[in-house]
Amino acid sequence: MNRLLAAFLALALALTACAEAEPTAPDPQPETTAVAPTTSTLATTTTTTTTTAPPPLPSDVTTRLGLGDSRYPELGNAGYDVAHYTIDLTFDPEVNTLSALVSIDATATEPIDAFSVDFVGFEVTAIKVNGEAVSFDRLGEELIIQLPAPLATGDDFVATIAYNGTPQPVLSQALPFEVGWRTDTAGTSYVVAEPDGGRSWLPLNDHPSDKATYTFLITVPEPLIAAANGTLQERITDLGWSTWVWESNDPMASYLATVVIGDLMVVPDETSTTESGVVVRNVLPRDLATDIPVPLERQGEMISFFAELFGPYPFEAYGIAVVGDFEAALENQTLSIFGRTFVEFPAFFETVLVHELAHQWFGNSVTPADWGDIWLNEGFATYAEWLWIEETRGAAAYQATVNGERNRLALVDLPPPGNPPAEDLFNASVYVWGGLTLHALRVEIGDDAFFETLRTYYATYENSIANTADFIAIAEAVSGADLTDLFDQWLYSAVVPELPSASG
Ligand code: TRP
Ligand code: ZN
């Protein structure tokens, strides 16, 4: 049954795309045309027929749009590094409108007199830097902010950005469906941003190489709840509205930031908490809160299993949020999001629970330095599924899974996992071929060196970023073997290598 798993995400993503045929997203390639002529122009009024020439951009900023990611060079921005985001956001589902004040604590990484954040939609009403009102421009999907005075390398600054409007998802460059802020048919709003949807709800430096901590103050009408990454600090209720304050004290990549707003319940999972020693809480629709689906309470066991294999669970808490009509799951930090569909298929649900949990180590704590390294996320999370099969069903079931996945790969024509296409980043290769790469490594260097490699890789890069060369270097250092050929073959050759015969 789990042989179907690998294809599932790709398939599910495609199905989701079919189910939603009203892409209103802007051209994913930011052009240098749709420039708002004044700071009061809505970004959404792309049909404005003004002939006013856009104001000239500060010349140094235009050279810093984008961080040069191998797949999405325009994502993120150079010139600064964010330490903390404070997101003070009020959402009124009645009128589907949010108003927000986002504060960005950052440090200049070179001399700058302006900087840019990724952002799309909404009306930006005011921006201050270090308490002073400043001017700004919108250039495609960039919001360019003038500094009140030039900053030197190492100078800290705080930018506060006020905006409001109706949140909308954006068409991803990487996936065939809309990412970012979405709303299901039951009226639950949630954010699934990987890799490029962050700009649909926050002004941010949207690249995994700039991790930051986050404070969320989310105000919603009672009796709705608002959940976000990290731990709930307090809930302040006033005149029929509640402000839910969530803190994410561990560094987090921007694509993992989320909120979930709806008629839901935050349900502590005592079984999992007791088993793992990690605070486990899930965000569930009312019917599931009173009738917990069986595999959910096994997350404690799963956490203990991976903590032993990889190292201690990385964050302050864990759990999932279940939303409607969404045929995928995403590993948002400390709060993975699952479409309701999964709940209907317990065996499959269990496997995807394992997958998203494993991402907390590989993807969320150790984050790819570049989107081209995505197999470090998906190959590892897929391999973790097979480790869970080995643990719960034995070595023969593990070997059968690996063989089945290899055979299935032979039937399709996919790029190798080390070279994923930008327009189909999450293709099955980065999952399955990527997972098989780890299997091949395990057979080559043996169980002891293999699991030591995983632990050392995690311990070396936790709360940080890593690339493929970093992983290979650790595997070689731990095993003492020259693994150049193995990784060249498995990550970059056009055909899937044969499985190694001996099993570890
Ligand atoms: N990382 C997800 C997984 O675990 C796949 C994914 C990427 C995704 N981007 C997404 C899922 C956006 C939902 C929404 O496999
Ligand atoms: Zn995944």
Short mmCIF file of C-alpha atoms and ligand atoms in Angstrom, two decimals:
data_model
loop_
_atom_site.label_atom_id
_atom_site.label_comp_id
_atom_site.label_asym_id
_atom_site.label_seq_id
_atom_site.Cartn_x
_atom_site.Cartn_y
_atom_site.Cartn_z
CA MET A 1 0.00 0.00 0.00
CA ASN A 2 2.82 2.40 0.77
CA ARG A 3 4.19 1.93 -2.69
CA LEU A 4 1.61 4.46 -3.72
CA LEU A 5 2.91 6.96 -1.28
CA ALA A 6 5.71 8.44 -3.24
CA ALA A 7 3.53 9.41 -6.14
CA PHE A 8 0.90 10.71 -3.85
CA LEU A 9 2.12 14.18 -3.22
CA ALA A 10 2.78 14.88 -6.86
CA LEU A 11 -0.58 13.41 -7.76
CA ALA A 12 -2.38 15.17 -4.97
CA LEU A 13 -0.82 18.44 -5.95
CA ALA A 14 -1.95 17.94 -9.53
CA LEU A 15 -5.48 17.12 -8.38
CA THR A 16 -5.57 20.19 -6.25
CA ALA A 17 -4.53 22.25 -9.21
CA CYS A 18 -7.39 20.83 -11.26
CA ALA A 19 -9.83 21.54 -8.48
CA GLU A 20 -9.00 25.20 -8.48
CA ALA A 21 -9.16 26.83 -11.84
CA GLU A 22 -9.21 30.50 -11.06
CA PRO A 23 -5.60 31.58 -10.94
CA THR A 24 -5.60 35.26 -10.21
CA ALA A 25 -1.94 35.33 -9.43
CA PRO A 26 0.35 37.84 -11.02
CA ASP A 27 3.03 36.95 -13.49
CA PRO A 28 5.53 34.98 -11.43
CA GLN A 29 8.42 36.65 -13.21
CA PRO A 30 8.55 40.12 -11.74
CA GLU A 31 8.81 42.57 -14.59
CA THR A 32 10.13 46.03 -14.13
CA THR A 33 6.89 47.51 -15.43
CA ALA A 34 4.02 47.60 -12.94
CA VAL A 35 5.52 50.18 -10.67
CA ALA A 36 3.19 52.02 -8.37
CA PRO A 37 3.75 55.69 -9.16
CA THR A 38 2.98 56.89 -5.66
CA THR A 39 2.99 55.31 -2.27
CA SER A 40 -0.80 55.45 -2.12
CA THR A 41 -1.37 53.35 -5.22
CA LEU A 42 -2.72 49.90 -4.58
CA ALA A 43 -0.47 47.14 -5.79
CA THR A 44 -3.56 45.32 -6.94
CA THR A 45 -4.54 48.06 -9.38
CA THR A 46 -2.36 46.64 -12.08
CA THR A 47 -4.63 48.07 -14.77
CA THR A 48 -3.96 51.67 -13.78
CA THR A 49 -3.49 53.65 -16.96
CA THR A 50 -1.30 56.32 -15.52
CA THR A 51 1.46 57.70 -17.71
CA THR A 52 3.41 59.06 -14.78
CA ALA A 53 6.94 57.75 -14.90
CA PRO A 54 7.86 55.70 -11.85
CA PRO A 55 10.18 57.38 -9.42
CA PRO A 56 13.77 56.30 -9.88
CA LEU A 57 14.85 53.56 -7.54
CA PRO A 58 17.85 54.06 -5.35
CA SER A 59 20.50 52.67 -7.64
CA ASP A 60 22.08 50.41 -5.07
CA VAL A 61 18.83 48.63 -4.23
CA THR A 62 18.17 47.36 -7.72
CA THR A 63 21.35 45.35 -7.59
CA ARG A 64 20.17 43.62 -4.44
CA LEU A 65 16.75 42.32 -5.54
CA GLY A 66 17.02 38.61 -5.05
CA LEU A 67 19.63 36.42 -3.43
CA GLY A 68 20.63 34.53 -6.54
CA ASP A 69 19.00 31.23 -5.62
CA SER A 70 19.82 28.69 -8.33
CA ARG A 71 16.11 28.09 -9.04
CA TYR A 72 14.43 31.35 -7.99
CA PRO A 73 17.11 34.07 -8.18
CA GLU A 74 14.66 36.88 -7.40
CA LEU A 75 13.51 35.43 -4.04
CA GLY A 76 14.84 37.17 -0.96
CA ASN A 77 16.98 40.25 -0.95
CA ALA A 78 20.59 41.04 -0.20
CA GLY A 79 21.89 43.85 2.01
CA TYR A 80 20.35 42.82 5.32
CA ASP A 81 19.63 39.88 7.56
CA VAL A 82 16.38 39.56 9.53
CA ALA A 83 16.57 38.58 13.20
CA HIS A 84 12.89 38.76 14.17
CA TYR A 85 9.44 39.35 12.68
CA THR A 86 6.57 40.62 14.82
CA ILE A 87 3.30 40.03 13.00
CA ASP A 88 0.37 41.91 14.51
CA LEU A 89 -2.55 40.92 12.32
CA THR A 90 -6.31 41.29 12.57
CA PHE A 91 -8.41 39.11 10.29
CA ASP A 92 -12.15 39.52 9.82
CA PRO A 93 -13.50 36.48 7.98
CA GLU A 94 -16.91 38.19 7.59
CA VAL A 95 -15.44 40.56 5.04
CA ASN A 96 -12.30 38.53 4.24
CA THR A 97 -10.02 41.41 5.11
CA LEU A 98 -6.90 41.66 7.14
CA SER A 99 -5.01 44.60 8.51
CA ALA A 100 -1.50 44.10 9.74
CA LEU A 101 1.49 45.80 11.25
CA VAL A 102 4.65 43.81 10.64
CA SER A 103 7.88 44.79 12.39
CA ILE A 104 11.15 43.53 11.01
CA ASP A 105 14.26 43.60 13.21
CA ALA A 106 17.23 43.36 10.92
CA THR A 107 20.94 44.06 10.52
CA ALA A 108 22.61 45.62 7.50
CA THR A 109 25.09 43.19 5.94
CA GLU A 110 26.62 45.88 3.72
CA PRO A 111 26.33 49.67 3.54
CA ILE A 112 22.75 50.43 2.40
CA ASP A 113 20.47 53.44 2.09
CA ALA A 114 17.43 51.45 1.00
CA PHE A 115 16.34 47.82 1.05
CA SER A 116 13.66 45.59 -0.40
CA VAL A 117 11.26 42.97 0.94
CA ASP A 118 9.20 40.44 -1.04
CA PHE A 119 5.52 41.37 -0.92
CA VAL A 120 2.48 41.27 -3.18
CA GLY A 121 -1.09 42.59 -2.94
CA PHE A 122 -2.69 44.72 -0.21
CA GLU A 123 -2.53 48.46 0.29
CA VAL A 124 0.59 49.55 2.12
CA THR A 125 -0.46 52.51 4.26
CA ALA A 126 2.67 53.50 6.15
CA ILE A 127 6.25 52.43 6.75
CA LYS A 128 8.59 53.54 9.47
CA VAL A 129 12.23 52.75 9.96
CA ASN A 130 13.61 53.28 13.46
CA GLY A 131 10.45 55.23 14.24
CA GLU A 132 10.71 57.62 11.30
CA ALA A 133 8.21 57.66 8.45
CA VAL A 134 9.96 56.77 5.20
CA SER A 135 9.02 56.62 1.54
CA PHE A 136 8.61 53.40 -0.38
CA ASP A 137 7.86 52.06 -3.84
CA ARG A 138 6.40 48.87 -5.18
CA LEU A 139 8.20 47.22 -8.03
CA GLY A 140 6.50 44.03 -9.19
CA GLU A 141 6.69 41.74 -6.19
CA GLU A 142 9.19 43.86 -4.32
CA LEU A 143 8.48 46.54 -1.76
CA ILE A 144 11.37 48.96 -1.72
CA ILE A 145 11.94 50.93 1.44
CA GLN A 146 14.05 54.04 1.75
CA LEU A 147 16.08 54.36 4.93
CA PRO A 148 15.99 57.64 6.88
CA ALA A 149 19.80 57.61 6.93
CA PRO A 150 22.42 55.33 5.38
CA LEU A 151 23.40 52.29 7.41
CA ALA A 152 26.84 50.77 7.77
CA THR A 153 27.55 47.04 7.80
CA GLY A 154 26.45 45.64 11.15
CA ASP A 155 23.95 48.40 11.96
CA ASP A 156 20.64 47.18 13.36
CA PHE A 157 17.33 48.68 12.26
CA VAL A 158 13.62 48.14 12.80
CA ALA A 159 11.16 48.56 9.94
CA THR A 160 7.41 48.60 10.60
CA ILE A 161 5.07 48.10 7.67
CA ALA A 162 1.31 48.74 7.91
CA TYR A 163 -1.01 47.28 5.29
CA ASN A 164 -4.50 46.00 4.74
CA GLY A 165 -6.67 44.32 2.17
CA THR A 166 -8.06 40.98 1.11
CA PRO A 167 -5.48 38.21 1.31
CA GLN A 168 -5.09 36.04 -1.78
CA PRO A 169 -2.85 33.11 -2.60
CA VAL A 170 -0.26 33.40 -5.35
CA LEU A 171 0.59 31.04 -8.15
CA SER A 172 3.82 29.27 -7.25
CA GLN A 173 6.69 29.05 -9.69
CA ALA A 174 7.40 25.58 -8.34
CA LEU A 175 4.04 23.87 -8.05
CA PRO A 176 0.84 23.61 -10.10
CA PHE A 177 -1.31 25.29 -7.48
CA GLU A 178 -1.67 28.41 -5.42
CA VAL A 179 0.45 28.85 -2.32
CA GLY A 180 0.36 31.30 0.54
CA TRP A 181 -2.84 32.43 2.24
CA ARG A 182 -5.71 30.12 1.34
CA THR A 183 -9.27 29.68 2.59
CA ASP A 184 -11.20 26.40 2.51
CA THR A 185 -14.93 25.99 1.88
CA ALA A 186 -15.63 25.82 5.63
CA GLY A 187 -14.08 29.27 5.97
CA THR A 188 -10.82 28.18 7.59
CA SER A 189 -7.92 30.33 6.44
CA TYR A 190 -4.40 28.91 6.55
CA VAL A 191 -0.96 29.58 5.11
CA VAL A 192 0.96 26.98 3.08
CA ALA A 193 3.82 28.93 1.54
CA GLU A 194 6.58 26.56 0.42
CA PRO A 195 8.53 27.64 -1.50
CA ASP A 196 7.42 31.09 -2.67
CA GLY A 197 4.06 31.99 -1.10
CA GLY A 198 5.26 34.02 1.88
CA ARG A 199 4.87 37.29 0.02
CA SER A 200 1.10 36.70 -0.23
CA TRP A 201 0.60 37.64 3.42
CA LEU A 202 3.83 39.11 4.82
CA PRO A 203 6.48 41.53 3.68
CA LEU A 204 9.59 39.43 4.20
CA ASN A 205 13.01 38.35 3.10
CA ASP A 206 11.64 35.23 1.46
CA HIS A 207 14.57 32.88 1.16
CA PRO A 208 15.43 29.92 3.41
CA SER A 209 18.94 31.25 3.94
CA ASP A 210 17.59 34.07 6.15
CA LYS A 211 16.07 32.39 9.19
CA ALA A 212 14.50 34.47 11.96
CA THR A 213 12.39 34.17 15.10
CA TYR A 214 8.73 35.20 15.04
CA THR A 215 6.07 36.68 17.30
CA PHE A 216 2.46 36.40 16.10
CA LEU A 217 -0.37 38.46 17.54
CA ILE A 218 -3.40 37.31 15.60
CA THR A 219 -6.76 38.92 16.34
CA VAL A 220 -9.92 37.16 15.22
CA PRO A 221 -13.60 37.33 16.20
CA GLU A 222 -14.80 34.88 18.82
CA PRO A 223 -15.33 31.93 18.77
CA LEU A 224 -12.70 31.44 16.08
CA ILE A 225 -9.21 30.40 17.03
CA ALA A 226 -5.91 31.51 15.58
CA ALA A 227 -2.90 29.20 15.69
CA ALA A 228 0.62 29.88 14.48
CA ASN A 229 4.11 28.43 14.77
CA GLY A 230 5.61 27.87 18.20
CA THR A 231 3.84 28.07 21.53
CA LEU A 232 0.73 29.92 22.65
CA GLN A 233 1.76 32.63 25.12
CA GLU A 234 -1.59 34.13 25.92
CA ARG A 235 -5.02 34.86 24.60
CA ILE A 236 -6.51 38.28 25.24
CA THR A 237 -10.24 38.61 24.78
CA ASP A 238 -11.96 41.94 24.42
CA LEU A 239 -15.35 42.96 23.03
CA GLY A 240 -15.91 39.76 21.10
CA TRP A 241 -12.41 39.57 19.61
CA SER A 242 -9.49 37.44 20.77
CA THR A 243 -5.82 38.09 20.25
CA TRP A 244 -3.83 34.87 20.12
CA VAL A 245 -0.16 35.41 20.89
CA TRP A 246 2.22 32.75 19.56
CA GLU A 247 6.00 32.79 19.90
CA SER A 248 8.42 30.94 17.71
CA ASN A 249 11.71 31.20 19.59
CA ASP A 250 13.66 28.87 17.36
CA PRO A 251 14.97 30.26 14.08
CA MET A 252 12.57 29.54 11.22
CA ALA A 253 12.76 29.80 7.44
CA SER A 254 10.14 32.16 6.00
CA TYR A 255 8.45 29.45 3.91
CA LEU A 256 7.50 27.63 7.14
CA ALA A 257 5.68 30.52 8.80
CA THR A 258 1.94 29.91 9.10
CA VAL A 259 -1.34 30.88 10.68
CA VAL A 260 -4.51 28.83 10.86
CA ILE A 261 -7.74 30.67 11.57
CA GLY A 262 -11.09 28.98 11.89
CA ASP A 263 -13.75 27.32 13.98
CA LEU A 264 -11.22 24.83 15.30
CA MET A 265 -9.85 23.61 18.61
CA VAL A 266 -6.34 23.45 20.00
CA VAL A 267 -6.24 19.92 21.40
CA PRO A 268 -3.39 18.87 23.69
CA ASP A 269 -2.26 15.29 22.99
CA GLU A 270 -1.33 13.95 26.43
CA THR A 271 -0.48 10.51 25.09
CA SER A 272 2.10 11.85 22.66
CA THR A 273 3.44 14.39 25.15
CA THR A 274 3.97 11.77 27.82
CA GLU A 275 5.56 9.33 25.37
CA SER A 276 8.00 11.81 23.80
CA GLY A 277 8.54 14.53 26.39
CA VAL A 278 7.71 17.07 23.68
CA VAL A 279 4.58 19.21 24.04
CA VAL A 280 2.23 17.89 21.36
CA ARG A 281 -0.93 19.79 20.46
CA ASN A 282 -3.05 19.50 17.36
CA VAL A 283 -5.41 22.03 15.80
CA LEU A 284 -8.52 20.15 14.79
CA PRO A 285 -12.04 20.65 13.54
CA ARG A 286 -14.56 20.04 16.32
CA ASP A 287 -15.66 16.62 15.13
CA LEU A 288 -12.08 15.31 15.07
CA ALA A 289 -11.32 16.90 18.44
CA THR A 290 -13.91 14.64 20.06
CA ASP A 291 -13.03 11.61 17.93
CA ILE A 292 -9.24 11.62 17.50
CA PRO A 293 -8.15 9.63 14.41
CA VAL A 294 -6.04 6.69 15.59
CA PRO A 295 -2.57 7.37 14.14
CA LEU A 296 -2.55 10.94 15.47
CA GLU A 297 -1.81 9.80 19.00
CA ARG A 298 1.16 7.82 17.68
CA GLN A 299 3.05 11.03 16.96
CA GLY A 300 4.68 10.69 20.39
CA GLU A 301 6.13 7.31 19.41
CA MET A 302 7.28 8.74 16.10
CA ILE A 303 9.01 11.65 17.85
CA SER A 304 10.81 9.27 20.23
CA PHE A 305 11.88 7.06 17.33
CA PHE A 306 13.38 9.90 15.30
CA ALA A 307 14.86 11.63 18.37
CA GLU A 308 16.83 8.45 18.97
CA LEU A 309 17.94 8.15 15.34
CA PHE A 310 18.60 11.78 14.44
CA GLY A 311 19.00 13.70 17.71
CA PRO A 312 16.58 15.45 20.11
CA TYR A 313 13.38 16.89 18.58
CA PRO A 314 14.41 20.38 17.39
CA PHE A 315 11.62 22.68 18.60
CA GLU A 316 9.42 23.83 21.46
CA ALA A 317 6.35 21.88 20.45
CA TYR A 318 4.80 19.84 17.69
CA GLY A 319 1.44 19.00 16.20
CA ILE A 320 -0.64 19.20 13.06
CA ALA A 321 -3.51 21.38 11.91
CA VAL A 322 -6.24 19.76 9.83
CA VAL A 323 -7.90 21.95 7.20
CA GLY A 324 -10.46 21.15 4.52
CA ASP A 325 -10.31 20.65 0.76
CA PHE A 326 -6.53 20.60 0.54
CA GLU A 327 -5.01 17.46 -0.92
CA ALA A 328 -1.53 17.85 0.45
CA ALA A 329 0.44 18.24 3.65
CA LEU A 330 3.14 20.72 4.53
CA GLU A 331 5.68 20.64 7.33
CA ASN A 332 5.19 24.17 8.73
CA GLN A 333 7.53 24.50 11.70
CA THR A 334 6.01 22.99 14.87
CA LEU A 335 2.59 22.88 13.15
CA SER A 336 2.35 20.79 10.00
CA ILE A 337 -0.76 21.38 7.92
CA PHE A 338 -2.78 18.42 6.63
CA GLY A 339 -5.68 18.37 4.22
CA ARG A 340 -8.66 16.57 5.69
CA THR A 341 -8.45 13.85 3.00
CA PHE A 342 -5.59 12.16 4.83
CA VAL A 343 -7.73 11.48 7.86
CA GLU A 344 -9.97 9.16 5.84
CA PHE A 345 -7.09 6.75 5.07
CA PRO A 346 -5.44 5.73 8.38
CA ALA A 347 -2.47 3.78 6.95
CA PHE A 348 -1.67 6.54 4.55
CA PHE A 349 -2.27 9.19 7.22
CA GLU A 350 0.28 7.45 9.44
CA THR A 351 2.90 7.55 6.68
CA VAL A 352 2.38 11.23 5.97
CA LEU A 353 2.45 12.01 9.71
CA VAL A 354 5.89 10.40 9.74
CA HIS A 355 6.95 12.33 6.66
CA GLU A 356 5.98 15.80 7.95
CA LEU A 357 7.40 15.05 11.40
CA ALA A 358 10.76 14.00 9.91
CA HIS A 359 10.90 17.35 8.12
CA GLN A 360 11.14 19.08 11.50
CA TRP A 361 14.73 17.78 11.63
CA PHE A 362 15.46 17.72 7.91
CA GLY A 363 14.11 20.80 6.19
CA ASN A 364 13.05 22.88 9.17
CA SER A 365 15.98 22.70 11.58
CA VAL A 366 18.56 21.81 8.90
CA THR A 367 17.28 23.95 6.03
CA PRO A 368 18.47 23.87 2.42
CA ALA A 369 20.74 26.77 1.59
CA ASP A 370 19.33 26.82 -1.94
CA TRP A 371 16.07 25.47 -3.41
CA GLY A 372 18.17 23.29 -5.73
CA ASP A 373 19.05 21.27 -2.60
CA ILE A 374 15.41 20.28 -2.05
CA TRP A 375 16.24 16.56 -2.04
CA LEU A 376 17.85 17.23 1.38
CA ASN A 377 14.26 17.86 2.54
CA GLU A 378 12.11 15.48 0.54
CA GLY A 379 14.57 12.61 0.08
CA PHE A 380 15.23 12.57 3.82
CA ALA A 381 11.54 12.78 4.82
CA THR A 382 10.72 9.98 2.36
CA TYR A 383 13.57 7.86 3.67
CA ALA A 384 12.23 8.48 7.19
CA GLU A 385 8.95 6.87 6.09
CA TRP A 386 10.91 3.74 5.16
CA LEU A 387 12.74 3.78 8.48
CA TRP A 388 9.35 3.83 10.23
CA ILE A 389 8.26 0.87 8.10
CA GLU A 390 11.44 -0.96 9.10
CA GLU A 391 10.80 -0.14 12.77
CA THR A 392 7.13 -1.09 12.83
CA ARG A 393 6.97 -3.87 10.21
CA GLY A 394 10.48 -5.27 10.00
CA ALA A 395 13.50 -5.45 7.71
CA ALA A 396 11.72 -7.42 4.98
CA ALA A 397 8.98 -4.78 4.69
CA TYR A 398 11.66 -2.11 4.44
CA GLN A 399 13.48 -3.99 1.67
CA ALA A 400 10.23 -4.64 -0.18
CA THR A 401 9.39 -0.94 -0.02
CA VAL A 402 12.79 0.07 -1.35
CA ASN A 403 12.56 -2.49 -4.19
CA GLY A 404 9.05 -1.39 -5.06
CA GLU A 405 9.99 2.26 -5.15
CA ARG A 406 12.99 1.52 -7.38
CA ASN A 407 10.81 -0.45 -9.81
CA ARG A 408 8.21 2.25 -9.92
CA LEU A 409 10.85 4.88 -10.70
CA ALA A 410 11.92 2.83 -13.72
CA LEU A 411 8.49 3.42 -15.27
CA VAL A 412 8.69 7.18 -15.34
CA ASP A 413 11.06 9.68 -16.84
CA LEU A 414 12.28 12.04 -14.16
CA PRO A 415 15.23 14.36 -13.70
CA PRO A 416 17.76 13.21 -11.08
CA PRO A 417 17.12 14.53 -7.57
CA GLY A 418 20.23 16.70 -7.46
CA ASN A 419 19.02 18.73 -10.40
CA PRO A 420 15.32 19.53 -9.90
CA PRO A 421 13.56 21.78 -12.42
CA ALA A 422 12.41 25.15 -11.05
CA GLU A 423 8.90 24.73 -12.48
CA ASP A 424 8.43 21.27 -10.92
CA LEU A 425 10.58 21.43 -7.83
CA PHE A 426 8.58 18.84 -5.86
CA ASN A 427 8.55 16.19 -8.58
CA ALA A 428 8.60 12.56 -7.42
CA SER A 429 12.35 12.27 -8.04
CA VAL A 430 13.36 14.48 -5.14
CA TYR A 431 11.20 12.26 -2.91
CA VAL A 432 11.77 8.73 -4.17
CA TRP A 433 15.10 8.88 -6.02
CA GLY A 434 16.31 11.12 -3.20
CA GLY A 435 15.20 8.52 -0.61
CA LEU A 436 16.87 5.74 -2.60
CA THR A 437 20.07 7.78 -2.59
CA LEU A 438 20.11 7.50 1.20
CA HIS A 439 19.39 3.79 0.96
CA ALA A 440 22.34 3.38 -1.41
CA LEU A 441 24.54 5.33 0.99
CA ARG A 442 23.47 3.10 3.87
CA VAL A 443 24.36 -0.05 1.96
CA GLU A 444 27.69 1.41 0.87
CA ILE A 445 28.95 2.58 4.27
CA GLY A 446 26.99 0.27 6.60
CA ASP A 447 24.43 0.97 9.29
CA ASP A 448 26.77 2.35 11.94
CA ALA A 449 28.42 4.95 9.71
CA PHE A 450 25.10 5.74 8.02
CA PHE A 451 23.20 6.57 11.20
CA GLU A 452 26.24 8.35 12.60
CA THR A 453 26.24 10.43 9.40
CA LEU A 454 22.58 11.42 9.91
CA ARG A 455 23.23 12.34 13.55
CA THR A 456 26.38 14.29 12.77
CA TYR A 457 24.76 16.12 9.85
CA TYR A 458 21.84 17.12 12.08
CA ALA A 459 24.05 18.10 15.03
CA THR A 460 26.32 20.16 12.77
CA TYR A 461 23.61 22.09 10.92
CA GLU A 462 20.66 22.22 13.36
CA ASN A 463 18.95 25.63 13.39
CA SER A 464 20.98 26.49 10.33
CA ILE A 465 21.30 25.85 6.62
CA ALA A 466 23.19 23.24 4.62
CA ASN A 467 23.75 22.22 1.02
CA THR A 468 24.39 18.92 -0.72
CA ALA A 469 28.18 19.29 -0.51
CA ASP A 470 27.88 19.77 3.26
CA PHE A 471 26.02 16.48 3.58
CA ILE A 472 28.49 14.60 1.38
CA ALA A 473 31.42 16.01 3.37
CA ILE A 474 29.89 14.71 6.62
CA ALA A 475 29.21 11.28 5.12
CA GLU A 476 32.81 11.07 3.89
CA ALA A 477 34.28 12.27 7.18
CA VAL A 478 32.21 9.82 9.22
CA SER A 479 32.73 6.80 6.95
CA GLY A 480 36.27 7.55 5.80
CA ALA A 481 35.15 6.58 2.29
CA ASP A 482 35.41 8.52 -0.96
CA LEU A 483 31.75 8.86 -1.92
CA THR A 484 32.13 11.07 -4.98
CA ASP A 485 31.07 8.35 -7.42
CA LEU A 486 28.14 7.19 -5.34
CA PHE A 487 26.64 10.65 -5.02
CA ASP A 488 27.42 11.57 -8.65
CA GLN A 489 25.57 8.50 -9.81
CA TRP A 490 22.61 8.78 -7.49
CA LEU A 491 22.08 12.52 -7.49
CA TYR A 492 23.06 13.61 -10.98
CA SER A 493 22.96 10.82 -13.55
CA ALA A 494 20.14 10.71 -16.11
CA VAL A 495 19.08 7.15 -15.31
CA VAL A 496 18.21 5.65 -11.94
CA PRO A 497 21.10 3.46 -10.82
CA GLU A 498 20.50 -0.18 -9.99
CA LEU A 499 19.95 -0.85 -6.30
CA PRO A 500 23.02 -2.13 -4.48
CA SER A 501 22.58 -5.84 -3.75
CA ALA A 502 23.74 -6.15 -0.15
CA SER A 503 21.41 -4.65 2.41
CA GLY A 504 22.72 -2.90 5.48
N1 TRP B 1 6.94 19.92 1.50
C1 TRP B 1 5.67 19.27 1.20
C2 TRP B 1 5.87 17.80 1.57
O1 TRP B 1 6.03 17.44 2.63
C3 TRP B 1 5.24 19.44 -0.24
C4 TRP B 1 4.86 20.86 -0.56
C5 TRP B 1 5.66 21.82 -1.08
C6 TRP B 1 3.62 21.47 -0.30
N2 TRP B 1 4.98 23.00 -1.18
C7 TRP B 1 3.75 22.83 -0.73
C8 TRP B 1 2.43 21.03 0.22
C9 TRP B 1 2.70 23.70 -0.57
C10 TRP B 1 1.41 21.91 0.35
C11 TRP B 1 1.53 23.25 -0.03
O2 TRP B 1 6.02 16.94 0.82
ZN ZN B 2 8.01 16.48 2.26
#
